[in-house]
CSV table of C-alpha atoms (C1' of nucleotides) in Angstrom, one decimal:
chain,number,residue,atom,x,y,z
A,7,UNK,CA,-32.3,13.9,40.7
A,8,UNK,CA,-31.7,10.7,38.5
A,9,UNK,CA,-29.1,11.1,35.4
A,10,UNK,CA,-30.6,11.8,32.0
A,11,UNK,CA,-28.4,8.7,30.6
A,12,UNK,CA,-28.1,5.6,32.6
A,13,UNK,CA,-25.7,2.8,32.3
A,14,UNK,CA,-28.7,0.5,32.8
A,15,UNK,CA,-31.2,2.1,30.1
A,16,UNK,CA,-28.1,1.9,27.6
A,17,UNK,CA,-27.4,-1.9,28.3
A,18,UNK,CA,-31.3,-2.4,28.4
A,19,UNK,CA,-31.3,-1.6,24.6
A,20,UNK,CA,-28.0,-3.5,24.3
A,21,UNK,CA,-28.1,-6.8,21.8
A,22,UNK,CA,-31.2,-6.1,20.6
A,23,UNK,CA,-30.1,-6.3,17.6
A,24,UNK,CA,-27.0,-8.5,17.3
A,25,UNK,CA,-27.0,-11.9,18.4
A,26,UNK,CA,-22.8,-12.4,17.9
A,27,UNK,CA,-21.6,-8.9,16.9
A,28,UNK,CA,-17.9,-10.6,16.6
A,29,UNK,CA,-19.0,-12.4,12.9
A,30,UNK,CA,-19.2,-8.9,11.1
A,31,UNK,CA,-16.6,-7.4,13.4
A,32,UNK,CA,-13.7,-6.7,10.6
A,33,UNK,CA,-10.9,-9.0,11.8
A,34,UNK,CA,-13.2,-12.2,11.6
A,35,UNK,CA,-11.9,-14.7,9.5
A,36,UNK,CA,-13.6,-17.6,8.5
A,37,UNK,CA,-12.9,-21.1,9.2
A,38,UNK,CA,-12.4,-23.2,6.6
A,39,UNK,CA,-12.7,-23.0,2.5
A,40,UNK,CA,-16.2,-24.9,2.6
A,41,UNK,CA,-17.4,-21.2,4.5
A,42,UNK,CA,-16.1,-19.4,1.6
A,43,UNK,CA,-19.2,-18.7,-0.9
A,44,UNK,CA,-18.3,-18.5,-4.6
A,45,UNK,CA,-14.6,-19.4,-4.9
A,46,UNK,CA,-14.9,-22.6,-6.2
A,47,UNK,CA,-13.4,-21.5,-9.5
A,48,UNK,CA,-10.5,-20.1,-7.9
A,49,UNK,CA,-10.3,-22.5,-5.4
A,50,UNK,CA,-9.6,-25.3,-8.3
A,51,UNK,CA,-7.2,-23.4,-10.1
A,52,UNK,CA,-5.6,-23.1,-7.0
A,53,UNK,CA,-5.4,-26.5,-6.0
A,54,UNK,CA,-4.4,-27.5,-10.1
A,55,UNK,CA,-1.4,-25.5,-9.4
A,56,UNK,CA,0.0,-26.9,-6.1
A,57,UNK,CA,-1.3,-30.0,-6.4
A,58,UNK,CA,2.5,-31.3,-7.6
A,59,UNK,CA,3.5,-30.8,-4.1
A,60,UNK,CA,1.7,-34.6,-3.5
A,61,UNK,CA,3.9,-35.4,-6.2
A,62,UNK,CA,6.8,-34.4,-3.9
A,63,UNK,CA,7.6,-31.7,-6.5
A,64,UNK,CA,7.6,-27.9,-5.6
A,65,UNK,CA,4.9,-26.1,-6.7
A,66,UNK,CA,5.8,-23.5,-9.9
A,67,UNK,CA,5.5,-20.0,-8.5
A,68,UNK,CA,2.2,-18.1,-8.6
A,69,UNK,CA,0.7,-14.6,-8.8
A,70,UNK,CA,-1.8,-14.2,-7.0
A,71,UNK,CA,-3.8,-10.8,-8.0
A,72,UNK,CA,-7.1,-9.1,-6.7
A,73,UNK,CA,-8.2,-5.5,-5.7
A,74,UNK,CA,-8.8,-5.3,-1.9
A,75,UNK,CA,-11.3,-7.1,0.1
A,76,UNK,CA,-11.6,-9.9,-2.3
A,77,UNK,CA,-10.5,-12.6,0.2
A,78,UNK,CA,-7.4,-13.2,-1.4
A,79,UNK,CA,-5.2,-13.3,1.8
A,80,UNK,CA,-8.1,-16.1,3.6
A,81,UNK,CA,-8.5,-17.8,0.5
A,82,UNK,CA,-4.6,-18.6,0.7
A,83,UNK,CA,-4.4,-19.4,4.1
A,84,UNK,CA,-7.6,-21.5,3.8
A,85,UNK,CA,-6.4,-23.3,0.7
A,86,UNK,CA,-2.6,-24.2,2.6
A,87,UNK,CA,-4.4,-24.8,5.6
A,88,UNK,CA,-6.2,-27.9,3.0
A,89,UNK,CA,-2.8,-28.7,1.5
A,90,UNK,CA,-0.8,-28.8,5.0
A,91,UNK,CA,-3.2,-31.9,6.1
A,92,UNK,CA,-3.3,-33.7,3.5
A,93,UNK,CA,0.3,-33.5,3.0
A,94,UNK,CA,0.7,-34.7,6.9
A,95,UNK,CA,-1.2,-37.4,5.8
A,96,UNK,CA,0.6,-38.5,2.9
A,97,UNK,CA,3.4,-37.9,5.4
A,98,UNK,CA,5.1,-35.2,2.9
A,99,UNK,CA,7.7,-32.7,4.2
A,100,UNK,CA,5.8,-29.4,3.8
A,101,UNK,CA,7.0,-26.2,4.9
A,102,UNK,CA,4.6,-23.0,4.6
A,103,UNK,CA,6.4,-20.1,5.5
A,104,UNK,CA,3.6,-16.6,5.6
A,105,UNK,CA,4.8,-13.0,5.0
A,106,UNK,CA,2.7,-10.0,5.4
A,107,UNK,CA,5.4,-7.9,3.5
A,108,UNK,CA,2.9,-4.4,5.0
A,109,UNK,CA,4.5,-5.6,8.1
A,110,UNK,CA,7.7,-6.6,7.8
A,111,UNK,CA,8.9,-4.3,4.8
A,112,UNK,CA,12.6,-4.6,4.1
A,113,UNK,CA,14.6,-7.5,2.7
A,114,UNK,CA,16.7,-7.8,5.7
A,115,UNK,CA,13.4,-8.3,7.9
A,116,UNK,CA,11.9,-10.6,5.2
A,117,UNK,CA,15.3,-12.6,5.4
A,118,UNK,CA,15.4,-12.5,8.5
A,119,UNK,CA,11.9,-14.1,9.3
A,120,UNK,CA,12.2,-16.6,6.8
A,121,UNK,CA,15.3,-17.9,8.6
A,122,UNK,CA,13.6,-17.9,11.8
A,123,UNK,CA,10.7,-20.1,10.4
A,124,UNK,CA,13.2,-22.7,8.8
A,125,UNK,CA,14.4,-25.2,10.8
A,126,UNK,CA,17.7,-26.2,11.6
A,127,UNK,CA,19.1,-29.6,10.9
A,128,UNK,CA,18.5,-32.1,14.0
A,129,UNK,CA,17.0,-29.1,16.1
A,130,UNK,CA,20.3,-27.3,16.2
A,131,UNK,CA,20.5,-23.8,17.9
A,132,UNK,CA,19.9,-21.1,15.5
A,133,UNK,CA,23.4,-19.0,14.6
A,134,UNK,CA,23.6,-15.6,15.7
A,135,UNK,CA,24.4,-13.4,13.3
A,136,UNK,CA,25.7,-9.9,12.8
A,137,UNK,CA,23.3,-7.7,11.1
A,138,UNK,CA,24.8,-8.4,7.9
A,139,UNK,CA,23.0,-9.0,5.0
A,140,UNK,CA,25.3,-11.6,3.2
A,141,UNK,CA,25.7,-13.3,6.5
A,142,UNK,CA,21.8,-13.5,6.1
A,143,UNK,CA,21.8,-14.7,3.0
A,144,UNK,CA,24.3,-17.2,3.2
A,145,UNK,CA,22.4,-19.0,6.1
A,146,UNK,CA,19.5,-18.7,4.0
A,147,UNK,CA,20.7,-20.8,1.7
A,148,UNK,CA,22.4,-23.5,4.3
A,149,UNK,CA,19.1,-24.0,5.9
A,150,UNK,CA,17.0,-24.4,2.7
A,151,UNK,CA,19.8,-26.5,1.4
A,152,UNK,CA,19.6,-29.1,4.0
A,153,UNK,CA,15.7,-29.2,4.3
A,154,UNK,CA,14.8,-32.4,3.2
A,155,UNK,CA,11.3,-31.1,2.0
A,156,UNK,CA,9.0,-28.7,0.0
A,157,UNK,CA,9.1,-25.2,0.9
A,158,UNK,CA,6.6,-22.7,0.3
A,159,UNK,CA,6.9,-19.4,0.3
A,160,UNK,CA,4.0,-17.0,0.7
A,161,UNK,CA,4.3,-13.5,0.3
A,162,UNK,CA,1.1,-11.5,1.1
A,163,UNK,CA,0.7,-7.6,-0.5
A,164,UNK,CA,4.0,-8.6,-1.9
A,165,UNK,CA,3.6,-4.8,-3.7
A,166,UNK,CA,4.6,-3.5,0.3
A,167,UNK,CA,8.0,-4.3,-0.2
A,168,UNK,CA,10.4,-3.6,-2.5
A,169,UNK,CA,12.5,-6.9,-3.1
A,170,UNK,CA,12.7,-8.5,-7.0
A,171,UNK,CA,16.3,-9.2,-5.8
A,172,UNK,CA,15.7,-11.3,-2.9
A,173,UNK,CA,12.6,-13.0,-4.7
A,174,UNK,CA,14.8,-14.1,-7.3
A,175,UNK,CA,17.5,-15.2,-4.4
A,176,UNK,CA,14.6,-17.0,-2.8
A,177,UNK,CA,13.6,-18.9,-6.0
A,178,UNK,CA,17.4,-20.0,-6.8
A,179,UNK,CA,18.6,-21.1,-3.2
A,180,UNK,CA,18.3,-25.1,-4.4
A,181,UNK,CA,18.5,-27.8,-1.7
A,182,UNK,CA,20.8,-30.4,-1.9
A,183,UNK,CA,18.7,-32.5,0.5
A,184,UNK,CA,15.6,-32.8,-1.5
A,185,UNK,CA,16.9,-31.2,-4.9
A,186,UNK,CA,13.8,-28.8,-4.6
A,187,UNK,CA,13.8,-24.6,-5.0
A,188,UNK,CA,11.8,-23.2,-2.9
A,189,UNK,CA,8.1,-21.6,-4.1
A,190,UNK,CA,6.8,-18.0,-3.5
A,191,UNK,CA,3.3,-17.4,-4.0
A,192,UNK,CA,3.0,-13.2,-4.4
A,193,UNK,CA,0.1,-11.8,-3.6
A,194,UNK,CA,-0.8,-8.2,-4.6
A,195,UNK,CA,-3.6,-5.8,-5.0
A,196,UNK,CA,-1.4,-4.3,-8.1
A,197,UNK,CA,-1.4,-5.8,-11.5
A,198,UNK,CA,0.6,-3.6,-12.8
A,199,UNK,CA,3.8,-5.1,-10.3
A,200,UNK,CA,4.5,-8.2,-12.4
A,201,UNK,CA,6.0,-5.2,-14.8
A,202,UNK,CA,8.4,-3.9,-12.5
A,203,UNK,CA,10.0,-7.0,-11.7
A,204,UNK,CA,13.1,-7.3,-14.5
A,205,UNK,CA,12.2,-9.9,-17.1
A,206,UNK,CA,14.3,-12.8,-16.3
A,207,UNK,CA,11.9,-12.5,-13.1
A,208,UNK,CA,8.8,-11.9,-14.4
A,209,UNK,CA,8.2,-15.2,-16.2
A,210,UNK,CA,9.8,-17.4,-13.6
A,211,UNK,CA,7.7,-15.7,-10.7
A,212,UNK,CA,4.8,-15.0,-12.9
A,213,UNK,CA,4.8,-18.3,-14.3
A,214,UNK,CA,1.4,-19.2,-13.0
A,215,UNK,CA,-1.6,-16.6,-12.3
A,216,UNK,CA,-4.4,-16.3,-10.3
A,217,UNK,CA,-6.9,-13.4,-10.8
A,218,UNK,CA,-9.5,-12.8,-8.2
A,219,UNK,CA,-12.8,-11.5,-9.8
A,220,UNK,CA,-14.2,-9.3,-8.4
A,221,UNK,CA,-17.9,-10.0,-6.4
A,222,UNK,CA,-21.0,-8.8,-8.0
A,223,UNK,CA,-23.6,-7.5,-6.1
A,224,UNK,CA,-25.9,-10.8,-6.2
A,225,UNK,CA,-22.8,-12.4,-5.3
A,226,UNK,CA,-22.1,-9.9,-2.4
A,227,UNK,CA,-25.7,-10.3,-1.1
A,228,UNK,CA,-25.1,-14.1,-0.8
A,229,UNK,CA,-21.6,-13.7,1.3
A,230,UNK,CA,-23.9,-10.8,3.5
A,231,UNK,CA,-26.7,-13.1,3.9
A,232,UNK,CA,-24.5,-15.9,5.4
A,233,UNK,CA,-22.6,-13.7,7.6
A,234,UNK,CA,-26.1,-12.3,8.8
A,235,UNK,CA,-27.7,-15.3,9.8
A,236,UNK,CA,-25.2,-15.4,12.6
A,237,UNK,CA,-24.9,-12.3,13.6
A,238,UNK,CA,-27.8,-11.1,13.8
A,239,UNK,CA,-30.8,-11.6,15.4
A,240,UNK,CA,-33.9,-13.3,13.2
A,241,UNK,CA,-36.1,-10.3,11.5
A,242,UNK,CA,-33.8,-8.0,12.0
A,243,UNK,CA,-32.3,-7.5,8.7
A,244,UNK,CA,-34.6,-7.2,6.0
A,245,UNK,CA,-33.7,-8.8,2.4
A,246,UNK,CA,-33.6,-4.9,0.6
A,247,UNK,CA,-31.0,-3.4,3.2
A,248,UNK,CA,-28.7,-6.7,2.5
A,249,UNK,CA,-29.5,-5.5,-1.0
A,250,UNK,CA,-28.3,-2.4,-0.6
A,251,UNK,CA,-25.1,-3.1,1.4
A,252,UNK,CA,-24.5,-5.1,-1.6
A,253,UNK,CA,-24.9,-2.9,-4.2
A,254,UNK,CA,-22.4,-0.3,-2.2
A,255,UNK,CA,-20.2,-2.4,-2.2
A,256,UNK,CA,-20.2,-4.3,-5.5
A,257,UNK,CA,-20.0,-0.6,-6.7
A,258,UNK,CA,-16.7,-0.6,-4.9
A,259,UNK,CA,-14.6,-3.1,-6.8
A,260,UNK,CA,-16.9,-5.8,-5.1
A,261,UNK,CA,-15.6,-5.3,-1.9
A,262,UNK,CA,-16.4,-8.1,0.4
A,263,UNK,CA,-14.8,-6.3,3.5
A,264,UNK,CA,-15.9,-2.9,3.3
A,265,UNK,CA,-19.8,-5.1,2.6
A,266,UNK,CA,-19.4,-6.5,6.4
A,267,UNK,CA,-18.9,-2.8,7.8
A,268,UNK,CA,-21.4,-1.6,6.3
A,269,UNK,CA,-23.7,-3.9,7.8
A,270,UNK,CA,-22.0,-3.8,11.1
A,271,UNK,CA,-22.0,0.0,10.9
A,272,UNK,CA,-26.0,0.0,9.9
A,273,UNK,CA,-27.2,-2.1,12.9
A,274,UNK,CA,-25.1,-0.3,15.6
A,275,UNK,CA,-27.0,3.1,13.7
A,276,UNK,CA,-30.2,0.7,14.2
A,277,UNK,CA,-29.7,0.5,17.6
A,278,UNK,CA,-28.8,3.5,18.7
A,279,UNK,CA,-32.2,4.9,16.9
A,280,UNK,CA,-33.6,2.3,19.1
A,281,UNK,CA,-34.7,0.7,15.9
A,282,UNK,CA,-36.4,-3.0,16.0
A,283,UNK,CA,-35.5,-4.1,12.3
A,284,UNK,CA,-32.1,-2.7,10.1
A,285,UNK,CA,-33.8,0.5,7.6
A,286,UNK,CA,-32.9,1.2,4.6
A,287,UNK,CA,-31.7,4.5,6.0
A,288,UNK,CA,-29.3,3.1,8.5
A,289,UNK,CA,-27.3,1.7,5.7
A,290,UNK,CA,-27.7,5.7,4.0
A,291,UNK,CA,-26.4,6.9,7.2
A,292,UNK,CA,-23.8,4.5,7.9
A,293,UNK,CA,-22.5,4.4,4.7
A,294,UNK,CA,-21.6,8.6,5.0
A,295,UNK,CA,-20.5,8.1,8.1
A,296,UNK,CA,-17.6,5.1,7.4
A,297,UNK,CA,-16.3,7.8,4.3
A,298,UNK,CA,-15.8,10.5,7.0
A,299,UNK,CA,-14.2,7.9,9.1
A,300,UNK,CA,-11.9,6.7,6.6
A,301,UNK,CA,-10.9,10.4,5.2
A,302,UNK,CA,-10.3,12.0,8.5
A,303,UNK,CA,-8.2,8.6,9.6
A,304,UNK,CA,-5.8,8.8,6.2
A,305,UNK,CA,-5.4,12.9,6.4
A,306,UNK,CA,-5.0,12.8,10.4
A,307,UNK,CA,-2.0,10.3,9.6
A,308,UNK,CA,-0.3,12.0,7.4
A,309,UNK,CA,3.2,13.3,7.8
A,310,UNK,CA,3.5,16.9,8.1
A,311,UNK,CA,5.2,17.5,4.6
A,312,UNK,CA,2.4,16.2,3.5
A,313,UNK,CA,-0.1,17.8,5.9
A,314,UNK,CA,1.3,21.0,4.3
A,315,UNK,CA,1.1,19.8,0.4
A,316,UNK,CA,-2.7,18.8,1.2
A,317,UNK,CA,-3.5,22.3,2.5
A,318,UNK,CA,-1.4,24.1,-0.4
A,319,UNK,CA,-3.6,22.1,-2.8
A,320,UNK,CA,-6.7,23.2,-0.9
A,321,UNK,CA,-5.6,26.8,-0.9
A,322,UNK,CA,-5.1,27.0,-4.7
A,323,UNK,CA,-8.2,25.1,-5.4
A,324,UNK,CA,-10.0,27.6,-3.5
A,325,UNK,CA,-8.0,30.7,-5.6
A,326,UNK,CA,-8.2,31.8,-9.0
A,327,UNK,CA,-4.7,30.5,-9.8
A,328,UNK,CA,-5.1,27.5,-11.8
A,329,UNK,CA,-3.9,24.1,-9.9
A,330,UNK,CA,-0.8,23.3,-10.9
A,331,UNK,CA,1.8,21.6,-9.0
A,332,UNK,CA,4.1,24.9,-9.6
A,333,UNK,CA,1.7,27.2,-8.1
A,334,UNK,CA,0.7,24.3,-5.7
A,335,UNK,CA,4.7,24.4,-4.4
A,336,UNK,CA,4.4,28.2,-4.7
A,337,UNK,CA,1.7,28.1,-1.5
A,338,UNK,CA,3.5,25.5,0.0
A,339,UNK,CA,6.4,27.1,0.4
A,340,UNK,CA,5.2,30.2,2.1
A,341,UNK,CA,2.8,28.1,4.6
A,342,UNK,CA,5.8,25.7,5.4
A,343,UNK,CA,8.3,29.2,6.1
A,344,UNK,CA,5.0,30.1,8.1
A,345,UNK,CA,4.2,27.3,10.1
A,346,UNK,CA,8.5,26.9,10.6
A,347,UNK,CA,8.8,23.5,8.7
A,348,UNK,CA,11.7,22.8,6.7
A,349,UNK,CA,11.1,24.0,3.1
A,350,UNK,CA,11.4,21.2,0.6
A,351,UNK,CA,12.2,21.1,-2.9
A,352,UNK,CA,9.6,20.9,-5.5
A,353,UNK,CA,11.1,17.9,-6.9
A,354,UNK,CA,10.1,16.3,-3.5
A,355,UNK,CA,6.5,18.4,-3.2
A,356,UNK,CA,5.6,16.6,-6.7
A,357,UNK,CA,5.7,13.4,-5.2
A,358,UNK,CA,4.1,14.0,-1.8
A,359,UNK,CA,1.3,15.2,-4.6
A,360,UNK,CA,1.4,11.9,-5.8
A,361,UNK,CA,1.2,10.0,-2.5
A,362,UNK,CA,-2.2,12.1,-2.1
A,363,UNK,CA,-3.2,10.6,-5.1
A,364,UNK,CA,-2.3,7.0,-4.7
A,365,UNK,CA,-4.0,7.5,-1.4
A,366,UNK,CA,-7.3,8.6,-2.9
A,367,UNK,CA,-7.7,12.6,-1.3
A,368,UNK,CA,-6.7,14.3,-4.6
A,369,UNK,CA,-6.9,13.6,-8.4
A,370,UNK,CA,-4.6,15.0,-10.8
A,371,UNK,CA,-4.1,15.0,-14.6
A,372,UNK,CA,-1.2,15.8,-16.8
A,373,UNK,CA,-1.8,18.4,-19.4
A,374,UNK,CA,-0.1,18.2,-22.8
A,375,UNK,CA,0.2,21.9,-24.0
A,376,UNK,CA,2.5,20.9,-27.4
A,377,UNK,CA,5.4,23.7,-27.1
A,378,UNK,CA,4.2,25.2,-24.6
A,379,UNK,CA,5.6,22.9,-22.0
A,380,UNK,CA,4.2,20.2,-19.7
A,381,UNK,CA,2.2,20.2,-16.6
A,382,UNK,CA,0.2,18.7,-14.0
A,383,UNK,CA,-3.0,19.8,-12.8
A,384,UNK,CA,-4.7,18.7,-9.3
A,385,UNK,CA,-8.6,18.2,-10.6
A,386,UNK,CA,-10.3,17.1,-7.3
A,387,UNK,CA,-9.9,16.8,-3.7
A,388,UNK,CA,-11.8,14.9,-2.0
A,389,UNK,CA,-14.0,15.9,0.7
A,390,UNK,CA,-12.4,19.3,0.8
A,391,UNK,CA,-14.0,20.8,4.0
A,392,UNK,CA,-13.9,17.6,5.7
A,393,UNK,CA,-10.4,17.0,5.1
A,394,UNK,CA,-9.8,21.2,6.1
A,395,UNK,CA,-11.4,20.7,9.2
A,396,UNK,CA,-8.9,17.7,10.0
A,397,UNK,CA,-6.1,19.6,8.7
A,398,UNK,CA,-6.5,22.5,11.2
A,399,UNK,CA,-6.6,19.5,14.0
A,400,UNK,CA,-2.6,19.7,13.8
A,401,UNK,CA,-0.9,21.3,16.2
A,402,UNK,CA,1.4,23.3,14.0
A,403,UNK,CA,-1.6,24.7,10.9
A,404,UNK,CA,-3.8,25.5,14.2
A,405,UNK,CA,-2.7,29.1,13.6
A,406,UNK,CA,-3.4,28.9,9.9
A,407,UNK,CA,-7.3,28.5,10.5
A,408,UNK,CA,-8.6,31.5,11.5
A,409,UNK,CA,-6.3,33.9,8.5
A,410,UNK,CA,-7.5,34.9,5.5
A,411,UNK,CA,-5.6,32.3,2.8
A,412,UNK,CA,-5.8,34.9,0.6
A,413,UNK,CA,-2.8,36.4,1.7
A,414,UNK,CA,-0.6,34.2,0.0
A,415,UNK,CA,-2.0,34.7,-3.5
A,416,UNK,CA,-0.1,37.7,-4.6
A,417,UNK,CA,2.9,37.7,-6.8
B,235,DC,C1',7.9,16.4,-40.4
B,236,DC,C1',10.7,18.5,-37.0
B,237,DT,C1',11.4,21.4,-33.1
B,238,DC,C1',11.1,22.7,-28.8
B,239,DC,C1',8.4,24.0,-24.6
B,240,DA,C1',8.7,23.4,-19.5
B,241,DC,C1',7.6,20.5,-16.2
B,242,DC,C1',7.3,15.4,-14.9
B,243,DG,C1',9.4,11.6,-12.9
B,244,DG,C1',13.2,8.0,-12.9
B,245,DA,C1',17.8,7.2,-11.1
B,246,DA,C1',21.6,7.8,-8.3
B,247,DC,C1',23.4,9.6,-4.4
B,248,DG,C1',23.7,11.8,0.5
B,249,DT,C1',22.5,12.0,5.3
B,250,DG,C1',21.1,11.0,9.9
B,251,DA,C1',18.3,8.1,12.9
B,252,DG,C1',18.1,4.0,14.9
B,253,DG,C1',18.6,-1.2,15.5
B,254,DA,C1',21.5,-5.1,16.6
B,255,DG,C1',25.8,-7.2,17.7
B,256,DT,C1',30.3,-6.9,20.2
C,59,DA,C1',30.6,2.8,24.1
C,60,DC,C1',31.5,1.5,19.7
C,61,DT,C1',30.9,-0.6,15.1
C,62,DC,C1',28.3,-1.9,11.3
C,63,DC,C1',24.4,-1.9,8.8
C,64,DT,C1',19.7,-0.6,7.0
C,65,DC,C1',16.4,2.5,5.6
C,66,DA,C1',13.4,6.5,5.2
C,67,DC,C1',13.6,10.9,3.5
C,68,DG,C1',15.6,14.4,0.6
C,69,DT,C1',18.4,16.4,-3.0
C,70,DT,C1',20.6,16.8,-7.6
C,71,DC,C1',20.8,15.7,-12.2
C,72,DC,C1',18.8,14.8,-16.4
C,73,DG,C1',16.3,12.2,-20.0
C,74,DG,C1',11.4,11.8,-21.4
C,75,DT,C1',6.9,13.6,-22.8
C,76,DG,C1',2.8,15.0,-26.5
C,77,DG,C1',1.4,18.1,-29.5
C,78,DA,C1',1.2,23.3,-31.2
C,79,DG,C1',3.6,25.9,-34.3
C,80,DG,C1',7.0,26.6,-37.8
DNA sequence: CCTCCACCGGAACGTGAGGAGT
DNA sequence: ACTCCTCACGTTCCGGTGGAGG
């Protein structure tokens, strides 16, 4: 008796589709700037404000700002990529140093990164330092103070890490060797971060901007296009599903990223149907299928505080009790005594709440009642029975699925 | 126009885990 | 093993909030 599914059938049907899978895999970068499609406004403001580093002048700061997915981290390292050469040419003493503040959070890590990249004069050993931060900072400033060239800064999703203090340490530390401050370039998906810096600050950091517009959909279809001629096979993506992975996406902030996976998501649902050419149901099916993917992956990682506050805000929604965060931290309590978690207070509930907003799985409002007080109401949660199911995944609200939640509501 | 509701959310502080140097 | 430090997570305290009702 031969197997049902063989290795060989599966591989037989393999590639059919995709001719190099790896272009709209979603760590692909591109190349160089000439690859990226409809910059070029950006790109010259870009170059207009660094362009005084050829002058052997640091650059002003800059703020670089854009929703996700716009290209704004491979636009910078595309652009200094540009600038490095040509400043090797001109034989100009360039130093680019790049943060990814979502990996290295803290100030003492930044620091301590920064004075990794920096070089020592005449190749010297680095010092060893304790783990203290002074210690840090004062070698911070020796180094940059005897680097006889520009330095540059660049601080990617600069909103990660909490630091006004050691931007403004970073923008001060002069060097005597080539009377130049050092530059950071911020980038951020949050506009509204240039407000939480204190003034003094703002304007020196914000001094130049950089908005990144968002793609429309004709624009979108144009970057799909591209990336389709190489990945795919010829006539196997017709012009209406790149289309309609466009207009998904420009519906999502013009998305460029989230663009690609759909498309990559759509063939591999081609191929598995066996499919010769990408259908306009594909993309349907694909498209439900990445919004499971990415609601079960954000409530799967969530701590278990928060685990608890998700399901409290399920419960209530599913009640007659109205959904405020009172009654909300009413449930929560008796699940948490339940399931044997530590009990927090509600002042700590009410910002768990918000973390489940900021992260997209519920919407809440404040309500203004005049004298009667104050409160905030959850409105939506999304993709309740979805994000249920993956609740009861957990090991400790296991026991929770198969008992009435009734049992909670009674005063 | 003023008061006052009742919770929100900012700020400051406390604590323990954990990393790095000695 | 011990010291020093950071940082995430929590708590306590309290000023802020918009508008219904006087």
């Amino acid at each position: 008796m031969s197997p049902k599914v063989s290795l060989s059938d599966i591989l037989a049907t393999n590639n059919k589709l995709f001719l190099n899978k790896q272009v709209v895999k979603p760590n692909y970068t591109l190349l160089g700037l000439e690859d990226i499609l409809h910059r070029d406004e950006e790109i010259r403001i870009y170059f207009e404000y660094l362009k005084d580093i050829f002058n052997g002048v640091s650059p002003s700061n800059i703020f670089v700002y854009g929703k996700p997915g716009l290209g704004k981290t491979i636009l910078t390292q595309r652009i200094f990529d540009e600038i490095k050469r040509e400043a090797e040419n001109r034989s100009i003493d360039l130093l680019v140093i790049n943060i990814n503040c979502d990996e290295i959070r803290t100030e003492h890590a930044i620091l301590q990164k920064i004075i990794q990249e920096l070089p020592t004069p005449k190749n010297e050993p680095k010092k060893t330092l304790g783990n203290s931060k002074d210690k840090h900072n004062n070698y911070f400033r020796e180094l940059v103070d005897k680097y006889p060239g520009i330095i540059v800064i660049v601080l990617d999703e600069l909103d990660k890490a909490v630091a006004p203090e050691m931007i403004n340490r970073i923008i001060r530390a002069q060097s005597k060797a080539s009377g130049q401050f050092p530059a950071v370039i911020g980038i951020t998906n949050d506009l509204g971060l240039k407000d939480k810096f204190p003034p003094h600050l703002k304007s020196v950091l914000c001094e130049n901007s950089l908005i990144i517009k968002p793609y429309n959909a004709e624009q979108l279809a144009d970057i799909i296009r591209a990336r389709v001629k190489i990945a795919f096979r010829p006539n196997v993506v017709p012009d209406v599903v790149i289309q309609l992975c466009a207009a998904y996406a420009a519906h999502e902030y013009g998305d460029v990223r989230r663009s690609i996976d759909l498309l990559r998501v759509s063939g591999e649902t081609a191929e598995v149907k066996n499919h010769s050419e990408i259908q306009e149901q594909d993309v349907r099916e694909a498209r439900s299928k990445l919004e499971i993917d990415k609601i079960v992956e954000v409530v799967k990682t969530l701590p278990i505080q928060s685990k608890i506050s998700l399901l409290a805000c399920i419960y209530v929604f599913d009640s007659t009790w109205d959904n405020t965060t009172v009654n909300i931290y009413e449930i929560y309590k008796q699940i948490a005594y339940e399931v044997g978690i530590d009990v927090l207070t509600q002042r700590r509930v009410t910002d768990l709440l918000s973390e489940l907003d900021q992260l997209g799985i519920v919407e809440g409002i404040n309500i203004f009642q005049g004298r009667y007080g104050r409160k905030k109401v959850i409105t939506k949660i999304v993709s309740k029975k979805l994000a249920l199911e993956t609740l009861y995944t957990d090991f400790s609200l296991k026991q929770l699925e198969n008992l009435p939640s009734n049992r909670f509501f009674v005063r």
